[in-house]
């Protein structure tokens, strides 16, 4: 029996929302999980009126449930899942900028986003100026129609303060788009700090099991409808089965993040004391240049952690080659720990000097800390670093 003023009227915690938000009401005979609506279309009236209509429109029940769940986690009016993180970034931008418009974007962004801004959007006569987020105001032009940042930044985990950018965006009456993939809504709710549009590669923590490619755009209902229109035109919908996998992953998001946060923080502290380690990049550490901002904006500091091996690039490669549990793969946010070396992946096109200018010293290793036991990961790192001390 439902009580007056019951669960629906009190604010629920993130774990509860991750499990329950967006789901259909409890009713005898109904499936506890969301059935996969493996269909391209739905029976309807001659003049369609219902919310559920056609799968490419993202109006399949599997899309609707996962949209509501994500909106509830972000504290947003609405959300829309799309085919990938890059679909989320490109559709969110195309919903706000048109031919002749200008974007101001952060210097440090995901490689795919840089390619979109540098190579593809100029073909549509949309130009971008890249700047340090604190210098955005000087880069604004009369035709600037969007500000774009990412945080924490890969792989140094720098955290640009979005609050002054939110004020700037408001003053100019343009949107501030924030790719918050590394943070997740469990650690950081960008809309509460001045973001207009939140972007996620749901391929990472939201899915959480390295088994589904997806993206999401979160914000006001009106904005999400603008993104939906672009999604319909460009055809970047997320299919029902992928939505179902994402929904299943998101139910444990809060639980997984708690473990990612705890283990990464403990390993960061441990690594900082290690003789073979020159530097640890982790926003929870007092030594991190944005630690104060991180404490103000984040409820926890995430599962990403980077370290610099004292012996440089060759030593770092030997360390990575000694890993047994931690696999080399160019992604992050899954239950399994992964390692990558930016000089071979995201920052391969740069010289050592150019990387250093971005804070990526020789010997740099990026870790995505999974949900394995702390002791097993510590043992692995200790064993791998031992010979370099
Ligand atoms: C992976 C990633 C993307 C792109 O996501 P896909 O799902 O691979 O398209 C965008 N931004 C960040 C920060 C990412 O880590």
GROMACS .gro file of C-alpha atoms and ligand atoms in nm:
model
  404
    1UNK     CA    1   0.000   0.000   0.000
    2UNK     CA    2   0.130   0.349  -0.086
    3UNK     CA    3   0.150   0.596   0.204
    4UNK     CA    4   0.053   0.963   0.182
    5UNK     CA    5   0.368   1.174   0.137
    6UNK     CA    6   0.567   0.856   0.075
    7UNK     CA    7   0.880   0.791  -0.133
    8UNK     CA    8   0.761   1.003  -0.425
    9UNK     CA    9   0.767   1.323  -0.221
   10UNK     CA   10   1.103   1.295  -0.045
   11UNK     CA   11   1.444   1.332  -0.212
   12UNK     CA   12   1.604   0.992  -0.262
   13UNK     CA   13   1.970   0.903  -0.252
   14UNK     CA   14   2.177   0.834  -0.564
   15UNK     CA   15   2.183   0.457  -0.512
   16UNK     CA   16   1.804   0.443  -0.482
   17UNK     CA   17   1.762   0.660  -0.790
   18UNK     CA   18   2.013   0.452  -0.985
   19UNK     CA   19   1.806   0.141  -0.915
   20UNK     CA   20   1.450   0.274  -0.929
   21UNK     CA   21   1.430   0.602  -1.124
   22UNK     CA   22   1.254   0.584  -1.458
   23UNK     CA   23   1.121   0.231  -1.406
   24UNK     CA   24   0.758   0.133  -1.469
   25UNK     CA   25   0.527   0.112  -1.163
   26UNK     CA   26   0.516  -0.211  -0.963
   27UNK     CA   27   0.217  -0.416  -1.080
   28UNK     CA   28   0.135  -0.784  -1.041
   29UNK     CA   29   0.237  -0.983  -1.345
   30UNK     CA   30   0.471  -0.714  -1.485
   31UNK     CA   31   0.840  -0.788  -1.533
   32UNK     CA   32   1.064  -0.647  -1.260
   33UNK     CA   33   1.318  -0.539  -1.523
   34UNK     CA   34   1.238  -0.340  -1.835
   35UNK     CA   35   1.152  -0.587  -2.114
   36UNK     CA   36   1.357  -0.531  -2.429
   37UNK     CA   37   1.123  -0.384  -2.688
   38UNK     CA   38   1.309  -0.531  -2.986
   39UNK     CA   39   1.089  -0.357  -3.237
   40UNK     CA   40   1.136  -0.072  -3.483
   41UNK     CA   41   0.784   0.063  -3.444
   42UNK     CA   42   0.469   0.056  -3.228
   43UNK     CA   43   0.097   0.019  -3.296
   44UNK     CA   44  -0.060   0.358  -3.280
   45UNK     CA   45  -0.365   0.567  -3.364
   46UNK     CA   46  -0.394   0.712  -3.716
   47UNK     CA   47  -0.289   1.044  -3.563
   48UNK     CA   48  -0.015   0.921  -3.324
   49UNK     CA   49  -0.046   1.073  -2.977
   50UNK     CA   50   0.153   0.850  -2.743
   51UNK     CA   51   0.507   0.899  -2.612
   52UNK     CA   52   0.608   0.560  -2.755
   53UNK     CA   53   0.619   0.575  -3.134
   54UNK     CA   54   0.920   0.487  -3.350
   55UNK     CA   55   1.258   0.354  -3.240
   56UNK     CA   56   1.476   0.594  -3.443
   57UNK     CA   57   1.303   0.884  -3.265
   58UNK     CA   58   1.433   0.747  -2.934
   59UNK     CA   59   1.073   0.688  -2.825
   60UNK     CA   60   1.120   0.318  -2.759
   61UNK     CA   61   1.040   0.223  -2.392
   62UNK     CA   62   1.403   0.114  -2.340
   63UNK     CA   63   1.527   0.461  -2.440
   64UNK     CA   64   1.264   0.634  -2.228
   65UNK     CA   65   1.352   0.443  -1.910
   66UNK     CA   66   1.724   0.506  -1.935
   67UNK     CA   67   1.666   0.876  -2.020
   68UNK     CA   68   1.457   0.920  -1.706
   69UNK     CA   69   1.706   0.736  -1.490
   70UNK     CA   70   1.994   0.956  -1.605
   71UNK     CA   71   1.791   1.278  -1.567
   72UNK     CA   72   1.706   1.173  -1.209
   73UNK     CA   73   2.074   1.108  -1.131
   74UNK     CA   74   2.182   1.446  -1.272
   75UNK     CA   75   1.897   1.636  -1.108
   76UNK     CA   76   1.796   1.748  -1.458
   77UNK     CA   77   1.463   1.803  -1.633
   78UNK     CA   78   1.553   1.564  -1.912
   79UNK     CA   79   1.819   1.347  -2.076
   80UNK     CA   80   1.858   1.165  -2.405
   81UNK     CA   81   2.079   0.867  -2.481
   82UNK     CA   82   2.237   0.847  -2.825
   83UNK     CA   83   2.464   0.614  -3.023
   84UNK     CA   84   2.799   0.709  -2.864
   85UNK     CA   85   2.978   0.975  -2.665
   86UNK     CA   86   3.083   1.140  -2.992
   87UNK     CA   87   2.720   1.141  -3.109
   88UNK     CA   88   2.635   1.317  -2.781
   89UNK     CA   89   2.902   1.587  -2.833
   90UNK     CA   90   2.831   1.643  -3.201
   91UNK     CA   91   2.451   1.650  -3.166
   92UNK     CA   92   2.466   1.876  -2.860
   93UNK     CA   93   2.687   2.119  -3.051
   94UNK     CA   94   2.481   2.104  -3.372
   95UNK     CA   95   2.170   2.179  -3.168
   96UNK     CA   96   2.327   2.510  -3.060
   97UNK     CA   97   2.562   2.629  -3.337
   98UNK     CA   98   2.499   2.692  -3.706
   99UNK     CA   99   2.691   2.810  -4.012
  100UNK     CA  100   2.873   3.133  -3.932
  101UNK     CA  101   2.878   3.068  -3.556
  102UNK     CA  102   3.180   3.037  -3.332
  103UNK     CA  103   3.267   2.812  -3.037
  104UNK     CA  104   3.515   2.867  -2.755
  105UNK     CA  105   3.651   2.533  -2.636
  106UNK     CA  106   3.912   2.416  -2.388
  107UNK     CA  107   4.263   2.334  -2.511
  108UNK     CA  108   4.251   1.993  -2.350
  109UNK     CA  109   3.968   1.778  -2.478
  110UNK     CA  110   3.905   1.418  -2.576
  111UNK     CA  111   4.080   1.350  -2.910
  112UNK     CA  112   3.758   1.275  -3.097
  113UNK     CA  113   3.609   1.604  -2.978
  114UNK     CA  114   3.919   1.790  -3.099
  115UNK     CA  115   3.883   1.628  -3.443
  116UNK     CA  116   3.515   1.724  -3.455
  117UNK     CA  117   3.594   2.086  -3.371
  118UNK     CA  118   3.912   2.119  -3.580
  119UNK     CA  119   3.828   1.912  -3.889
  120UNK     CA  120   3.454   1.853  -3.926
  121UNK     CA  121   3.270   2.158  -3.792
  122UNK     CA  122   3.479   2.400  -4.004
  123UNK     CA  123   3.334   2.221  -4.309
  124UNK     CA  124   2.997   2.351  -4.189
  125UNK     CA  125   3.145   2.700  -4.144
  126UNK     CA  126   3.156   2.663  -3.765
  127UNK     CA  127   3.486   2.783  -3.622
  128UNK     CA  128   3.638   2.712  -3.280
  129UNK     CA  129   3.890   2.907  -3.076
  130UNK     CA  130   4.080   2.692  -2.824
  131UNK     CA  131   4.179   2.851  -2.495
  132UNK     CA  132   4.251   2.778  -2.132
  133UNK     CA  133   3.909   2.783  -1.961
  134UNK     CA  134   4.017   3.073  -1.738
  135UNK     CA  135   4.088   3.277  -2.056
  136UNK     CA  136   3.757   3.204  -2.229
  137UNK     CA  137   3.618   3.556  -2.195
  138UNK     CA  138   3.901   3.702  -2.406
  139UNK     CA  139   3.835   3.444  -2.679
  140UNK     CA  140   3.464   3.526  -2.710
  141UNK     CA  141   3.351   3.693  -3.034
  142UNK     CA  142   3.018   3.854  -3.125
  143UNK     CA  143   2.918   3.530  -3.305
  144UNK     CA  144   3.021   3.293  -3.021
  145UNK     CA  145   2.727   3.060  -2.958
  146UNK     CA  146   2.871   2.795  -2.725
  147UNK     CA  147   3.138   2.729  -2.463
  148UNK     CA  148   3.272   2.373  -2.438
  149UNK     CA  149   3.485   2.216  -2.164
  150UNK     CA  150   3.563   1.873  -2.028
  151UNK     CA  151   3.633   1.775  -1.668
  152UNK     CA  152   3.829   1.614  -1.521
  153UNK     CA  153   4.068   1.654  -1.813
  154UNK     CA  154   4.232   1.344  -1.961
  155UNK     CA  155   4.495   1.232  -1.858
  156UNK     CA  156   4.618   1.489  -1.603
  157UNK     CA  157   4.279   1.502  -1.427
  158UNK     CA  158   4.294   1.882  -1.409
  159UNK     CA  159   3.960   2.034  -1.310
  160UNK     CA  160   3.884   2.371  -1.469
  161UNK     CA  161   3.651   2.573  -1.246
  162UNK     CA  162   3.326   2.586  -1.443
  163UNK     CA  163   3.156   2.835  -1.210
  164UNK     CA  164   3.296   3.156  -1.367
  165UNK     CA  165   3.227   3.004  -1.711
  166UNK     CA  166   2.865   2.948  -1.606
  167UNK     CA  167   2.844   3.317  -1.514
  168UNK     CA  168   3.002   3.415  -1.848
  169UNK     CA  169   2.765   3.189  -2.043
  170UNK     CA  170   2.466   3.340  -1.863
  171UNK     CA  171   2.587   3.694  -1.931
  172UNK     CA  172   2.626   3.613  -2.302
  173UNK     CA  173   2.306   3.407  -2.307
  174UNK     CA  174   2.483   3.109  -2.465
  175UNK     CA  175   2.514   2.751  -2.339
  176UNK     CA  176   2.807   2.607  -2.141
  177UNK     CA  177   2.853   2.247  -2.252
  178UNK     CA  178   3.042   2.021  -2.012
  179UNK     CA  179   3.169   1.673  -2.099
  180UNK     CA  180   3.159   1.517  -1.750
  181UNK     CA  181   3.235   1.160  -1.858
  182UNK     CA  182   3.520   1.110  -1.608
  183UNK     CA  183   3.317   1.247  -1.316
  184UNK     CA  184   2.975   1.080  -1.352
  185UNK     CA  185   2.664   1.225  -1.182
  186UNK     CA  186   2.756   1.033  -0.867
  187UNK     CA  187   3.067   1.246  -0.805
  188UNK     CA  188   2.968   1.569  -0.976
  189UNK     CA  189   2.646   1.729  -1.095
  190UNK     CA  190   2.758   1.993  -1.343
  191UNK     CA  191   2.412   2.152  -1.377
  192UNK     CA  192   2.431   2.261  -1.012
  193UNK     CA  193   2.752   2.456  -1.082
  194UNK     CA  194   2.665   2.652  -1.397
  195UNK     CA  195   2.664   2.401  -1.684
  196UNK     CA  196   2.375   2.428  -1.931
  197UNK     CA  197   2.436   2.100  -2.111
  198UNK     CA  198   2.602   1.788  -1.966
  199UNK     CA  199   2.756   1.534  -2.203
  200UNK     CA  200   2.856   1.178  -2.118
  201UNK     CA  201   3.028   0.900  -2.302
  202UNK     CA  202   2.803   0.635  -2.145
  203UNK     CA  203   3.048   0.385  -2.294
  204UNK     CA  204   3.255   0.450  -1.981
  205UNK     CA  205   3.121   0.460  -1.623
  206UNK     CA  206   2.746   0.481  -1.693
  207UNK     CA  207   2.753   0.148  -1.879
  208UNK     CA  208   3.042   0.042  -1.661
  209UNK     CA  209   3.110  -0.304  -1.805
  210UNK     CA  210   3.298  -0.223  -2.128
  211UNK     CA  211   3.016  -0.386  -2.323
  212UNK     CA  212   2.803  -0.104  -2.465
  213UNK     CA  213   2.888   0.202  -2.675
  214UNK     CA  214   2.655   0.491  -2.592
  215UNK     CA  215   2.637   0.861  -2.514
  216UNK     CA  216   2.401   1.100  -2.341
  217UNK     CA  217   2.304   1.466  -2.333
  218UNK     CA  218   2.143   1.607  -2.017
  219UNK     CA  219   1.978   1.940  -1.934
  220UNK     CA  220   1.650   2.126  -1.983
  221UNK     CA  221   1.354   1.957  -2.153
  222UNK     CA  222   1.362   2.214  -2.436
  223UNK     CA  223   1.732   2.159  -2.501
  224UNK     CA  224   1.692   1.781  -2.498
  225UNK     CA  225   1.416   1.810  -2.761
  226UNK     CA  226   1.653   2.017  -2.979
  227UNK     CA  227   1.910   1.737  -2.949
  228UNK     CA  228   1.641   1.478  -3.025
  229UNK     CA  229   1.559   1.660  -3.352
  230UNK     CA  230   1.928   1.643  -3.454
  231UNK     CA  231   1.943   1.278  -3.348
  232UNK     CA  232   1.642   1.201  -3.569
  233UNK     CA  233   1.799   1.374  -3.870
  234UNK     CA  234   2.147   1.228  -3.830
  235UNK     CA  235   2.015   0.888  -3.724
  236UNK     CA  236   2.234   0.848  -3.414
  237UNK     CA  237   1.977   0.669  -3.197
  238UNK     CA  238   2.079   0.408  -2.937
  239UNK     CA  239   1.912   0.076  -3.015
  240UNK     CA  240   1.680  -0.094  -2.760
  241UNK     CA  241   1.921  -0.369  -2.662
  242UNK     CA  242   2.204  -0.122  -2.602
  243UNK     CA  243   1.961   0.087  -2.392
  244UNK     CA  244   1.879  -0.221  -2.190
  245UNK     CA  245   2.248  -0.293  -2.127
  246UNK     CA  246   2.302   0.069  -2.028
  247UNK     CA  247   2.003   0.061  -1.792
  248UNK     CA  248   2.135  -0.258  -1.634
  249UNK     CA  249   2.478  -0.100  -1.590
  250UNK     CA  250   2.339   0.221  -1.445
  251UNK     CA  251   2.154   0.040  -1.168
  252UNK     CA  252   2.489  -0.024  -1.000
  253UNK     CA  253   2.647   0.310  -1.092
  254UNK     CA  254   2.648   0.452  -0.739
  255UNK     CA  255   2.777   0.126  -0.593
  256UNK     CA  256   3.051   0.093  -0.853
  257UNK     CA  257   3.157   0.457  -0.821
  258UNK     CA  258   3.189   0.420  -0.446
  259UNK     CA  259   3.440   0.137  -0.502
  260UNK     CA  260   3.621   0.314  -0.790
  261UNK     CA  261   3.651   0.628  -0.574
  262UNK     CA  262   3.777   0.447  -0.264
  263UNK     CA  263   4.028   0.222  -0.437
  264UNK     CA  264   4.170   0.490  -0.667
  265UNK     CA  265   4.214   0.730  -0.373
  266UNK     CA  266   4.386   0.466  -0.160
  267UNK     CA  267   4.615   0.365  -0.447
  268UNK     CA  268   4.695   0.731  -0.521
  269UNK     CA  269   4.806   0.783  -0.160
  270UNK     CA  270   5.009   0.463  -0.168
  271UNK     CA  271   5.173   0.547  -0.505
  272UNK     CA  272   5.263   0.896  -0.385
  273UNK     CA  273   5.490   0.737  -0.123
  274UNK     CA  274   5.659   0.500  -0.369
  275UNK     CA  275   6.028   0.559  -0.454
  276UNK     CA  276   5.987   0.474  -0.822
  277UNK     CA  277   5.704   0.723  -0.868
  278UNK     CA  278   5.790   1.086  -0.947
  279UNK     CA  279   5.435   1.217  -0.943
  280UNK     CA  280   5.074   1.107  -0.896
  281UNK     CA  281   4.786   1.292  -1.060
  282UNK     CA  282   4.468   1.246  -0.855
  283UNK     CA  283   4.227   1.528  -0.763
  284UNK     CA  284   4.182   1.392  -0.410
  285UNK     CA  285   4.548   1.446  -0.324
  286UNK     CA  286   4.655   1.775  -0.163
  287UNK     CA  287   4.940   1.782  -0.419
  288UNK     CA  288   4.694   1.806  -0.711
  289UNK     CA  289   4.687   2.162  -0.854
  290UNK     CA  290   4.304   2.168  -0.855
  291UNK     CA  291   4.249   1.994  -0.523
  292UNK     CA  292   4.059   2.290  -0.372
  293UNK     CA  293   3.828   2.321  -0.675
  294UNK     CA  294   3.777   1.944  -0.670
  295UNK     CA  295   3.675   1.958  -0.303
  296UNK     CA  296   3.428   2.237  -0.377
  297UNK     CA  297   3.269   2.074  -0.681
  298UNK     CA  298   3.302   1.699  -0.631
  299UNK     CA  299   3.159   1.467  -0.367
  300UNK     CA  300   3.435   1.214  -0.449
  301UNK     CA  301   3.736   1.215  -0.681
  302UNK     CA  302   3.678   0.930  -0.924
  303UNK     CA  303   3.842   0.613  -1.048
  304UNK     CA  304   4.096   0.767  -1.287
  305UNK     CA  305   4.450   0.802  -1.165
  306UNK     CA  306   4.774   0.887  -1.346
  307UNK     CA  307   5.133   0.840  -1.235
  308UNK     CA  308   5.476   0.934  -1.363
  309UNK     CA  309   5.747   0.671  -1.332
  310UNK     CA  310   6.075   0.828  -1.218
  311UNK     CA  311   6.281   0.641  -1.481
  312UNK     CA  312   6.093   0.801  -1.775
  313UNK     CA  313   5.925   0.649  -2.079
  314UNK     CA  314   6.131   0.328  -2.100
  315UNK     CA  315   6.078   0.252  -1.732
  316UNK     CA  316   5.706   0.325  -1.763
  317UNK     CA  317   5.680   0.080  -2.052
  318UNK     CA  318   5.856  -0.190  -1.847
  319UNK     CA  319   5.612  -0.125  -1.559
  320UNK     CA  320   5.311  -0.163  -1.787
  321UNK     CA  321   5.453  -0.480  -1.941
  322UNK     CA  322   5.481  -0.635  -1.592
  323UNK     CA  323   5.107  -0.591  -1.526
  324UNK     CA  324   4.910  -0.916  -1.520
  325UNK     CA  325   4.569  -0.808  -1.390
  326UNK     CA  326   4.559  -0.456  -1.534
  327UNK     CA  327   4.509  -0.482  -1.909
  328UNK     CA  328   4.626  -0.241  -2.177
  329UNK     CA  329   4.319  -0.101  -2.355
  330UNK     CA  330   4.218   0.245  -2.475
  331UNK     CA  331   3.906   0.299  -2.268
  332UNK     CA  332   3.804   0.352  -1.906
  333UNK     CA  333   3.526   0.331  -1.653
  334UNK     CA  334   3.469  -0.045  -1.658
  335UNK     CA  335   3.470  -0.293  -1.372
  336UNK     CA  336   3.815  -0.413  -1.485
  337UNK     CA  337   4.124  -0.199  -1.433
  338UNK     CA  338   4.280  -0.075  -1.756
  339UNK     CA  339   4.603   0.105  -1.835
  340UNK     CA  340   4.704   0.328  -2.122
  341UNK     CA  341   5.009   0.537  -2.206
  342UNK     CA  342   4.905   0.871  -2.358
  343UNK     CA  343   5.227   0.891  -2.564
  344UNK     CA  344   5.106   0.590  -2.763
  345UNK     CA  345   4.733   0.675  -2.766
  346UNK     CA  346   4.555   1.008  -2.708
  347UNK     CA  347   4.873   1.219  -2.732
  348UNK     CA  348   5.073   1.014  -2.986
  349UNK     CA  349   5.076   1.298  -3.242
  350UNK     CA  350   5.266   1.529  -3.004
  351UNK     CA  351   5.638   1.555  -2.929
  352UNK     CA  352   5.770   1.488  -2.580
  353UNK     CA  353   5.805   1.869  -2.530
  354UNK     CA  354   5.449   1.935  -2.644
  355UNK     CA  355   5.324   1.665  -2.406
  356UNK     CA  356   5.524   1.817  -2.122
  357UNK     CA  357   5.361   2.153  -2.190
  358UNK     CA  358   5.026   1.981  -2.128
  359UNK     CA  359   5.155   1.831  -1.800
  360UNK     CA  360   5.225   1.487  -1.947
  361UNK     CA  361   5.581   1.414  -1.833
  362UNK     CA  362   5.799   1.133  -1.972
  363UNK     CA  363   5.707   0.816  -1.781
  364UNK     CA  364   5.335   0.896  -1.774
  365UNK     CA  365   5.088   0.611  -1.717
  366UNK     CA  366   4.708   0.646  -1.699
  367UNK     CA  367   4.510   0.398  -1.494
  368UNK     CA  368   4.136   0.337  -1.491
  369UNK     CA  369   4.094   0.170  -1.155
  370UNK     CA  370   3.830  -0.103  -1.165
  371UNK     CA  371   3.636  -0.263  -0.883
  372UNK     CA  372   3.891  -0.536  -0.803
  373UNK     CA  373   4.019  -0.569  -0.445
  374UNK     CA  374   4.254  -0.293  -0.335
  375UNK     CA  375   4.513  -0.542  -0.209
  376UNK     CA  376   4.534  -0.719  -0.546
  377UNK     CA  377   4.582  -0.392  -0.733
  378UNK     CA  378   4.836  -0.267  -0.480
  379UNK     CA  379   5.028  -0.595  -0.509
  380UNK     CA  380   5.026  -0.564  -0.888
  381UNK     CA  381   5.159  -0.209  -0.879
  382UNK     CA  382   5.417  -0.291  -0.612
  383UNK     CA  383   5.544  -0.587  -0.813
  384UNK     CA  384   5.555  -0.384  -1.137
  385UNK     CA  385   5.731  -0.084  -0.979
  386UNK     CA  386   5.974  -0.281  -0.758
  387UNK     CA  387   6.246  -0.323  -1.018
  388UNK     CA  388   6.238   0.051  -1.105
  389UNK     CA  389   6.304   0.174  -0.749
  390LIG     C1  390   3.543   0.814  -2.457
  390LIG     C2  391   3.515   0.959  -2.445
  390LIG     C3  392   3.439   1.027  -2.539
  390LIG     C4  393   3.384   0.957  -2.664
  390LIG     O1  394   3.295   0.857  -2.628
  390LIG     P1  395   3.254   0.734  -2.728
  390LIG     O2  396   3.145   0.667  -2.652
  390LIG     O3  397   3.378   0.653  -2.748
  390LIG     O4  398   3.207   0.798  -2.854
  390LIG     C5  399   3.412   1.161  -2.519
  390LIG     N1  400   3.460   1.226  -2.412
  390LIG     C6  401   3.536   1.165  -2.319
  390LIG     C7  402   3.585   1.244  -2.203
  390LIG     C8  403   3.566   1.029  -2.332
  390LIG     O5  404   3.642   0.970  -2.239
   0.00000   0.00000   0.00000
